[in-house]
PDB file of C-alpha atoms in Angstrom:
ATOM      1  CA  MET A   1     -37.522 -38.777  23.427  1.00  0.00           C
ATOM      2  CA  LYS A   2     -33.916 -39.696  24.098  1.00  0.00           C
ATOM      3  CA  THR A   3     -34.681 -40.855  27.617  1.00  0.00           C
ATOM      4  CA  ASN A   4     -36.963 -43.465  29.110  1.00  0.00           C
ATOM      5  CA  ALA A   5     -37.971 -41.186  32.017  1.00  0.00           C
ATOM      6  CA  LEU A   6     -41.657 -41.611  31.082  1.00  0.00           C
ATOM      7  CA  GLY A   7     -41.181 -45.346  30.624  1.00  0.00           C
ATOM      8  CA  PRO A   8     -39.390 -47.490  28.060  1.00  0.00           C
ATOM      9  CA  GLU A   9     -42.487 -47.642  25.817  1.00  0.00           C
ATOM     10  CA  TYR A  10     -42.037 -43.934  25.007  1.00  0.00           C
ATOM     11  CA  GLN A  11     -38.290 -43.946  24.337  1.00  0.00           C
ATOM     12  CA  GLY A  12     -37.561 -42.905  20.764  1.00  0.00           C
ATOM     13  CA  ASN A  13     -41.056 -41.476  20.224  1.00  0.00           C
ATOM     14  CA  LEU A  14     -41.807 -38.001  18.917  1.00  0.00           C
ATOM     15  CA  ILE A  15     -44.074 -35.998  21.235  1.00  0.00           C
ATOM     16  CA  MET A  16     -45.665 -32.930  19.675  1.00  0.00           C
ATOM     17  CA  GLY A  17     -48.260 -30.466  20.882  1.00  0.00           C
ATOM     18  CA  GLY A  18     -50.663 -27.816  19.711  1.00  0.00           C
ATOM     19  CA  ALA A  19     -50.932 -25.058  22.310  1.00  0.00           C
ATOM     20  CA  ARG A  20     -54.232 -23.451  21.425  1.00  0.00           C
ATOM     21  CA  THR A  21     -56.655 -22.700  24.242  1.00  0.00           C
ATOM     22  CA  PHE A  22     -59.691 -23.492  22.103  1.00  0.00           C
ATOM     23  CA  LEU A  23     -58.343 -26.989  21.358  1.00  0.00           C
ATOM     24  CA  GLN A  24     -59.643 -28.346  24.650  1.00  0.00           C
ATOM     25  CA  GLY A  25     -56.644 -26.737  26.359  1.00  0.00           C
ATOM     26  CA  GLY A  26     -54.229 -27.962  23.695  1.00  0.00           C
ATOM     27  CA  HIS A  27     -53.444 -31.372  22.234  1.00  0.00           C
ATOM     28  CA  LEU A  28     -50.385 -33.498  22.880  1.00  0.00           C
ATOM     29  CA  PHE A  29     -49.692 -36.146  20.247  1.00  0.00           C
ATOM     30  CA  ARG A  30     -47.392 -39.162  20.392  1.00  0.00           C
ATOM     31  CA  PHE A  31     -45.822 -40.437  17.191  1.00  0.00           C
ATOM     32  CA  LYS A  32     -44.063 -43.783  17.142  1.00  0.00           C
ATOM     33  CA  LEU A  33     -41.229 -43.860  14.624  1.00  0.00           C
ATOM     34  CA  THR A  34     -40.006 -46.682  12.405  1.00  0.00           C
ATOM     35  CA  ALA A  35     -36.785 -48.454  13.401  1.00  0.00           C
ATOM     36  CA  ASP A  36     -34.721 -46.264  11.056  1.00  0.00           C
ATOM     37  CA  ARG A  37     -36.585 -43.174  12.392  1.00  0.00           C
ATOM     38  CA  THR A  38     -37.410 -41.913   8.892  1.00  0.00           C
ATOM     39  CA  ASN A  39     -41.181 -42.483   9.003  1.00  0.00           C
ATOM     40  CA  ILE A  40     -44.052 -42.437  11.433  1.00  0.00           C
ATOM     41  CA  ALA A  41     -45.169 -45.939  12.410  1.00  0.00           C
ATOM     42  CA  VAL A  42     -48.950 -46.169  12.580  1.00  0.00           C
ATOM     43  CA  ASP A  43     -51.240 -48.839  14.011  1.00  0.00           C
ATOM     44  CA  ASP A  44     -54.480 -47.120  13.014  1.00  0.00           C
ATOM     45  CA  PRO A  45     -55.589 -48.325   9.540  1.00  0.00           C
ATOM     46  CA  ARG A  46     -57.114 -44.884   8.874  1.00  0.00           C
ATOM     47  CA  LEU A  47     -53.584 -43.447   8.975  1.00  0.00           C
ATOM     48  CA  ALA A  48     -52.014 -46.010   6.630  1.00  0.00           C
ATOM     49  CA  ASP A  49     -51.766 -43.253   4.007  1.00  0.00           C
ATOM     50  CA  ARG A  50     -49.998 -41.049   6.636  1.00  0.00           C
ATOM     51  CA  VAL A  51     -52.738 -38.410   6.235  1.00  0.00           C
ATOM     52  CA  ALA A  52     -55.248 -37.452   8.926  1.00  0.00           C
ATOM     53  CA  ASP A  53     -58.331 -36.583   6.917  1.00  0.00           C
ATOM     54  CA  ASN A  54     -59.731 -33.899   9.218  1.00  0.00           C
ATOM     55  CA  VAL A  55     -63.305 -32.743   8.751  1.00  0.00           C
ATOM     56  CA  CYS A  56     -62.373 -29.101   9.370  1.00  0.00           C
ATOM     57  CA  LYS A  57     -59.453 -26.991  10.585  1.00  0.00           C
ATOM     58  CA  PHE A  58     -58.370 -27.841  14.156  1.00  0.00           C
ATOM     59  CA  ASP A  59     -60.414 -31.085  14.109  1.00  0.00           C
ATOM     60  CA  ILE A  60     -58.527 -34.223  15.179  1.00  0.00           C
ATOM     61  CA  THR A  61     -60.506 -36.720  13.088  1.00  0.00           C
ATOM     62  CA  GLU A  62     -58.213 -39.677  12.274  1.00  0.00           C
ATOM     63  CA  SER A  63     -55.714 -38.430  14.875  1.00  0.00           C
ATOM     64  CA  GLU A  64     -57.513 -39.741  17.948  1.00  0.00           C
ATOM     65  CA  THR A  65     -55.157 -42.716  18.286  1.00  0.00           C
ATOM     66  CA  LEU A  66     -52.194 -40.319  18.359  1.00  0.00           C
ATOM     67  CA  LEU A  67     -53.663 -38.247  21.196  1.00  0.00           C
ATOM     68  CA  PHE A  68     -51.330 -38.526  24.191  1.00  0.00           C
ATOM     69  CA  GLY A  69     -52.680 -35.814  26.470  1.00  0.00           C
ATOM     70  CA  ARG A  70     -54.460 -32.465  26.792  1.00  0.00           C
TER      71      ARG A  70
END
């Protein structure tokens, strides 16, 4: 986001969604980026490898900490 309209803590973040009705109305994910904006910054140790090891297709296992809204 180029603006801080949602608050300064979200400025510079990447917000991304999955608009599928069977995904609990759709998922909205927030990705914090590194200072140089070339990588995703993660706080969740399960995402240290930058891979969400989902159990099955459309599952958000290991992505729960990225969930921003539905």
